XYZ file of C-alpha atoms in Angstrom:
474
model
C -0.012 -0.158 0.004
C 1.138 3.706 -0.468
C 0.734 4.812 3.256
C 3.541 1.710 3.818
C 5.685 2.058 1.075
C 5.570 5.550 0.917
C 5.943 6.090 4.643
C 7.317 2.591 5.726
C 4.281 2.471 8.614
C 1.018 1.363 9.189
C -1.059 3.390 10.213
C -3.750 1.086 11.806
C -1.067 0.331 14.294
C 0.030 3.272 15.568
C 0.223 4.163 19.147
C -2.315 6.191 20.702
C 0.081 8.543 23.118
C 2.887 10.543 23.712
C 4.401 8.232 26.019
C 4.666 5.445 23.184
C 5.595 8.049 20.531
C 8.395 8.981 22.718
C 9.998 4.677 23.322
C 11.056 5.521 19.807
C 13.567 8.041 21.235
C 16.770 5.813 21.608
C 16.136 4.117 18.142
C 15.220 6.743 15.656
C 18.359 8.746 17.055
C 20.832 5.892 16.265
C 19.132 3.899 13.735
C 19.843 6.418 11.246
C 20.948 3.038 9.215
C 19.521 0.610 10.398
C 16.522 -0.952 12.625
C 16.590 -1.741 15.570
C 17.911 -4.504 17.379
C 17.504 -5.862 20.706
C 20.476 -7.767 22.488
C 18.357 -11.686 22.127
C 19.423 -11.017 18.223
C 22.441 -11.245 18.005
C 23.104 -12.409 14.254
C 22.031 -8.822 13.072
C 23.190 -6.937 15.517
C 25.865 -4.509 15.501
C 29.895 -5.199 15.249
C 32.801 -3.471 17.073
C 33.453 -1.504 14.208
C 30.412 -0.819 12.631
C 28.835 0.620 16.297
C 32.287 2.580 16.304
C 31.644 4.000 12.548
C 28.179 5.048 13.990
C 29.072 6.547 16.885
C 32.116 8.337 14.724
C 28.801 9.803 12.407
C 26.464 10.286 15.065
C 29.809 13.309 16.398
C 31.159 14.458 13.240
C 29.222 17.274 11.725
C 28.589 20.935 11.000
C 29.374 21.705 14.844
C 33.135 20.468 13.626
C 33.092 23.116 11.040
C 32.565 25.998 13.619
C 35.296 24.883 15.500
C 37.570 27.196 15.235
C 35.209 30.239 15.525
C 34.800 28.825 18.628
C 38.465 28.976 19.873
C 39.048 32.185 18.390
C 36.091 32.961 21.043
C 38.417 31.185 23.772
C 42.062 31.880 23.116
C 44.835 29.817 21.482
C 45.553 28.390 24.661
C 42.189 28.167 26.634
C 40.346 26.384 23.733
C 42.060 23.542 23.494
C 42.124 22.794 27.303
C 38.587 23.625 27.680
C 37.172 21.793 24.682
C 39.104 18.526 26.074
C 37.466 19.693 29.571
C 34.390 19.570 28.238
C 35.082 16.141 26.561
C 36.142 14.882 28.936
C 32.958 15.733 31.016
C 30.269 14.668 28.554
C 32.060 11.313 27.820
C 31.370 10.400 31.481
C 27.889 11.837 31.574
C 27.374 9.232 28.542
C 28.828 6.539 31.484
C 26.487 7.582 33.631
C 23.662 7.738 31.658
C 24.571 3.960 30.977
C 24.892 3.076 33.887
C 21.388 4.537 35.191
C 19.726 2.464 32.171
C 21.689 -0.897 32.966
C 21.138 -0.740 36.309
C 16.987 0.188 35.811
C 16.487 -2.021 32.687
C 17.815 -5.066 36.094
C 15.626 -3.737 38.630
C 12.268 -3.644 35.912
C 13.796 -6.659 34.198
C 13.638 -5.373 30.997
C 15.292 -5.283 27.986
C 16.265 -1.906 27.069
C 15.322 1.195 28.530
C 16.164 4.439 26.483
C 16.762 7.663 27.581
C 13.417 8.996 28.215
C 12.068 6.415 30.020
C 15.487 5.987 32.090
C 14.373 9.498 33.952
C 10.860 8.498 33.867
C 11.554 5.209 35.556
C 14.287 6.426 38.372
C 11.572 9.529 38.877
C 8.976 6.278 40.182
C 11.575 5.323 42.850
C 12.429 8.305 44.261
C 11.571 9.278 47.966
C 10.103 12.100 46.491
C 6.020 11.735 46.785
C 5.701 14.319 44.573
C 8.533 13.200 41.876
C 6.724 10.022 41.961
C 3.183 11.209 41.215
C 4.854 12.891 38.399
C 7.139 10.773 36.629
C 6.125 10.785 33.565
C 7.110 14.083 33.280
C 10.316 12.960 33.282
C 10.657 11.284 29.859
C 8.186 14.059 28.142
C 10.896 16.569 29.740
C 13.941 14.455 27.793
C 11.851 13.929 24.465
C 10.382 18.087 24.812
C 14.645 18.283 24.866
C 15.378 16.200 22.261
C 12.852 17.171 19.983
C 14.703 21.085 20.299
C 17.927 20.030 19.811
C 16.886 17.503 16.895
C 15.396 20.463 15.556
C 17.967 23.196 16.376
C 20.476 21.147 14.396
C 18.142 21.138 11.274
C 18.039 24.988 11.632
C 21.751 24.723 11.489
C 21.891 22.757 8.488
C 20.071 25.103 6.471
C 21.988 27.979 7.248
C 25.592 25.978 7.002
C 23.933 24.538 2.893
C 22.348 28.420 2.148
C 25.912 30.311 3.368
C 27.258 27.742 1.305
C 26.167 27.900 -2.126
C 25.276 31.557 -2.031
C 29.438 31.484 -1.857
C 29.738 29.201 -4.965
C 27.184 30.782 -6.818
C 28.061 34.200 -6.569
C 31.320 33.698 -6.790
C 31.571 31.063 -9.972
C 32.437 33.858 -12.142
C 35.722 34.268 -10.484
C 36.558 30.661 -9.441
C 40.011 29.920 -10.962
C 42.222 27.021 -10.969
C 44.705 28.069 -9.201
C 44.664 28.197 -5.478
C 45.600 31.007 -3.645
C 44.546 32.093 -0.003
C 41.392 33.902 0.830
C 41.071 37.385 0.973
C 37.692 38.302 2.614
C 35.837 40.543 0.104
C 33.549 42.826 0.538
C 31.049 42.341 -1.646
C 27.658 43.332 -1.733
C 25.684 39.845 -2.444
C 23.530 39.177 -5.951
C 20.861 37.673 -3.746
C 19.542 37.624 -0.485
C 20.931 34.042 1.899
C 16.942 33.632 2.393
C 16.478 32.912 -1.589
C 19.262 30.545 -0.937
C 17.314 28.694 1.804
C 13.780 28.985 0.217
C 15.680 26.937 -2.847
C 17.181 24.096 -0.392
C 13.442 24.184 1.060
C 11.228 21.770 -1.445
C 13.811 19.563 -2.037
C 14.450 19.150 2.095
C 10.182 18.555 2.533
C 10.445 15.499 -0.579
C 13.232 13.941 0.938
C 11.966 13.846 4.945
C 8.895 12.072 3.003
C 11.774 9.097 2.747
C 10.868 7.252 6.361
C 12.187 3.454 5.472
C 15.436 2.903 7.538
C 17.064 1.226 4.599
C 16.557 3.331 1.930
C 17.518 6.020 4.445
C 20.705 3.971 4.986
C 21.675 4.878 1.669
C 21.690 8.475 2.275
C 23.768 7.660 5.055
C 26.281 6.110 3.366
C 26.627 8.976 0.427
C 26.737 11.306 3.487
C 29.386 9.278 5.173
C 31.750 9.630 1.778
C 31.081 12.987 0.961
C 32.075 14.283 4.494
C 35.342 11.908 4.697
C 36.216 13.341 1.686
C 36.017 16.963 2.158
C 37.614 16.329 5.771
C 40.644 15.564 4.284
C 40.862 18.169 1.656
C 40.013 20.376 4.292
C 43.146 19.181 7.197
C 44.832 19.232 3.730
C 45.024 22.601 3.297
C 44.807 23.963 7.029
C 48.568 22.204 8.045
C 49.780 23.430 5.366
C 51.415 27.278 5.571
C 49.959 27.886 9.177
C 51.155 31.510 10.416
C 53.565 32.211 13.412
C 50.610 31.524 15.757
C 52.581 34.443 18.342
C 50.696 37.019 17.460
C 47.431 35.268 18.809
C 45.580 35.780 22.130
C 46.148 32.887 24.101
C 43.069 33.655 26.106
C 39.890 35.605 24.814
C 37.291 37.520 26.692
C 34.880 36.138 29.012
C 31.431 36.891 26.829
C 32.805 35.050 23.436
C 34.044 32.091 26.195
C 30.601 31.783 26.783
C 29.795 31.820 23.423
C 32.631 28.862 23.227
C 31.005 26.463 25.571
C 27.614 26.635 23.544
C 29.437 25.817 20.535
C 31.436 22.825 22.015
C 28.612 21.379 23.764
C 26.877 21.348 20.163
C 29.302 19.675 18.987
C 28.977 16.706 21.136
C 25.968 15.894 19.495
C 26.189 11.583 20.738
C 24.273 11.411 24.127
C 20.664 10.557 23.104
C 22.018 7.274 20.710
C 24.643 5.499 23.239
C 21.832 4.018 24.663
C 20.637 2.393 21.975
C 24.279 2.107 20.221
C 24.716 -0.225 23.215
C 20.910 -1.887 23.111
C 21.911 -3.213 19.249
C 25.220 -4.305 19.375
C 25.936 -8.691 19.375
C 27.712 -8.127 22.536
C 26.619 -5.237 24.687
C 29.369 -5.866 27.086
C 32.373 -4.420 24.855
C 30.767 -1.179 24.254
C 32.440 0.650 26.690
C 36.068 -0.023 24.690
C 34.284 1.193 21.571
C 32.757 4.394 23.715
C 35.908 5.225 24.599
C 38.086 4.727 21.995
C 35.236 6.230 19.436
C 35.167 9.300 22.285
C 38.814 9.903 21.839
C 38.829 9.901 18.276
C 36.190 12.450 17.846
C 38.203 14.601 20.902
C 41.656 13.937 19.190
C 39.406 15.273 15.718
C 37.842 18.261 17.397
C 40.763 19.955 19.357
C 42.894 19.499 15.675
C 40.807 21.362 14.220
C 39.752 23.612 15.655
C 43.291 24.374 17.097
C 44.572 24.248 13.374
C 42.214 26.472 11.330
C 41.994 29.178 14.270
C 45.423 29.077 13.869
C 45.206 29.397 10.225
C 43.406 31.823 9.452
C 43.397 34.233 13.086
C 41.049 37.052 12.814
C 39.650 36.326 9.715
C 37.602 32.928 10.760
C 34.421 32.770 9.637
C 31.567 30.586 11.406
C 31.986 27.796 9.219
C 36.119 26.757 8.284
C 34.470 26.224 4.524
C 33.790 29.841 4.384
C 37.968 30.336 4.623
C 38.531 28.139 2.454
C 40.258 29.497 -0.970
C 37.845 30.269 -4.053
C 39.637 28.126 -6.382
C 37.627 24.586 -8.327
C 39.258 21.900 -5.478
C 37.888 23.736 -2.453
C 35.057 24.711 -4.326
C 33.759 20.989 -4.358
C 35.279 20.460 -0.638
C 32.199 22.566 0.414
C 29.440 21.200 -2.437
C 30.719 17.566 -1.139
C 29.938 18.557 2.794
C 27.140 20.286 1.734
C 25.544 17.594 -0.246
C 26.460 15.071 3.064
C 24.442 18.081 5.189
C 21.433 17.748 2.992
C 20.980 14.045 3.275
C 22.355 14.056 6.949
C 19.147 16.588 7.641
C 16.567 13.624 6.885
C 18.445 11.570 9.302
C 18.203 13.780 12.386
C 14.862 15.376 11.557
C 13.450 11.244 12.338
C 14.199 12.033 15.780
C 12.028 14.865 15.958
C 9.695 13.232 13.550
C 8.980 9.590 15.481
C 8.087 11.599 18.833
C 5.695 14.166 17.351
C 3.444 12.633 14.552
C 2.710 9.083 16.058
C 1.001 11.495 19.032
C -0.858 13.879 16.327
C -1.772 11.110 14.074
C -3.586 8.751 17.232
C -5.842 12.046 17.497
C -7.037 11.121 13.797
C -8.910 8.412 12.125
C -6.701 6.504 10.038
C -8.360 7.489 6.842
C -6.687 10.718 7.006
C -3.218 9.339 8.853
C -1.510 9.271 5.711
C -2.085 13.284 4.839
C -1.529 14.080 8.391
C 1.922 12.406 8.611
C 3.031 14.259 5.573
C 1.274 17.831 7.023
C 3.327 17.669 9.534
C 6.915 16.710 8.435
C 5.996 19.781 5.851
C 5.264 21.318 8.668
C 8.828 20.858 10.659
C 11.437 21.200 8.086
C 9.069 25.090 7.370
C 9.578 25.114 11.061
C 13.026 24.926 10.890
C 13.416 27.150 7.921
C 11.714 30.088 9.021
C 14.100 29.562 11.633
C 17.101 30.294 9.615
C 15.624 32.765 7.880
C 14.432 34.730 10.575
C 18.022 33.976 12.757
C 20.319 33.861 10.170
C 23.424 33.655 11.700
C 25.153 30.550 12.146
C 27.701 31.196 14.867
C 25.273 32.465 17.688
C 22.699 29.887 16.755
C 24.771 27.046 17.167
C 25.961 28.404 20.358
C 22.247 28.879 21.478
C 21.322 25.689 20.332
C 24.215 24.181 22.319
C 23.559 26.066 25.607
C 20.071 25.983 25.908
C 18.945 22.351 24.952
C 22.405 20.348 24.061
C 23.698 20.906 27.483
C 20.866 20.064 29.570
C 21.217 16.507 27.601
C 24.999 16.428 28.429
C 25.765 17.849 31.307
C 22.552 18.250 34.023
C 20.644 15.597 33.793
C 23.009 12.374 33.682
C 24.365 13.699 36.754
C 20.950 14.290 38.644
C 19.444 10.916 37.134
C 22.497 9.228 38.970
C 21.755 10.857 42.063
C 18.072 9.603 41.846
C 18.426 6.555 40.913
C 21.149 5.281 43.537
C 20.623 7.894 46.311
C 18.993 5.729 48.167
C 21.294 2.812 48.264
C 23.795 4.286 49.445
C 26.109 7.345 47.223
C 28.948 7.955 48.555
C 29.516 11.713 49.331
C 32.398 12.271 46.492
C 29.931 11.308 44.075
C 27.645 13.956 45.594
C 29.698 16.136 45.310
C 30.860 14.991 42.165
C 26.971 14.988 40.379
C 26.357 17.978 42.152
C 29.205 20.063 40.556
C 29.059 18.432 36.949
C 25.057 19.523 36.679
C 25.742 23.111 38.359
C 28.601 23.430 36.200
C 26.265 22.785 33.005
C 23.195 24.672 34.409
C 25.956 27.745 34.628
C 27.005 27.483 30.993
C 23.121 26.821 30.180
C 22.048 30.356 31.218
C 24.950 32.221 30.875
C 25.698 30.845 27.280
C 21.789 31.259 26.504
C 22.081 34.973 27.532
C 24.925 36.187 26.088
C 24.010 34.477 22.477
C 20.201 36.320 22.933
C 22.178 39.235 23.741
C 24.314 38.273 20.607
C 21.388 38.050 18.603
C 19.478 41.650 19.312
C 23.419 43.913 18.171
C 23.936 44.758 14.961
C 25.778 42.617 12.871
C 29.101 45.312 12.385
C 29.038 45.575 16.615
C 28.409 42.218 17.123
C 31.971 40.052 19.073
C 30.562 37.374 17.146
C 31.374 36.552 13.307
C 28.407 36.835 10.955
C 27.422 33.797 9.043
C 27.223 36.098 6.302
C 30.067 34.863 3.572
C 30.279 39.147 2.497
C 31.005 41.716 4.984
């Protein structure tokens, strides 16, 4: 039937509540290339190498390309050290989340517990009667934050593709075969950046109509190939002819450091999918090794690209490092390849909020309207991300804002609180309690002040903003 072939779902068996719709969170956040697999189905589970590839893929996106500007906002010395510290804290919080989910699944004799369920089940057994009564809001909170985060990613993707498309199209007549360092042009754009966003919109609407995960895996493979190729060429360029870094400040202003915090947290996108990745492995007990290896590689990649990119471009560092690449056909192809990768990654990121929102909406209408409602909601969500990008076309500030608001909550604030609620009745050590409180407070401070600074910068004229504008042109 059309319903099943186009959307990959049977509406007659849709969940009838937001609770059930939210159960697909962990699954959809990581099953970009495969269906959910339970540990019992080991023959179809992921190998260590496959799991490592999934982990790397989920942490390498547009945020990575914004790290050179993040280093500029923190300083040449403070930036790498702070990024390493945030990376270590994020990985530690991933481990906390895994331990809590494992403990709750054993306590409740369940095969798998996702992020939202872990929060809900933990609150159900906490000493506070009010929290026990309202435990379901733990799942709702995680679901809401995941929706905000993923739609934020999608909005950033709109801006990234539009920025690179504008630069490729409007500089095509001066693009040469010789790759010389880019001189930031002071030009009036031929077409407004919003025009390019609207040009991309219908293609993304058609793309998100595809729900079949096996078909999406083809797009995922294309995204991996184009991302890997473009990343290799970016590194090949930035390691050549690096200027003397002594002219760069070791420490930047505390105001710009707050923007660094949001960008750094934004780049670590894997917190919401570690539980499902572990559940999909043939041998879940080996996931800890994969997690530490994969995230170590990710942190090294982040620090190297951010530091080398800032050293290479200095004060001219743009919101995305691709905007600093030379205006020659080779590096124009890099922008094209990475943009194609981001284009196909959009639907993979979009899959998470869609699987939370759409089942609930469809449960409110008759089966005959299910397909129309499904497509309408998908179209509306894509348009929402486009409108957000049009209203705030500032790539660096939106990355920082999304990172400060929702990514910091999912990565740093909630996991330590979850550990406190889960294990406090079982005599936690004072050191563990103090550590969890400190991490949550740090995440909360970063969330509050990072959000304030990003919003403040958004209210300032581009020429007076302490952060770089998104636009290619001054």
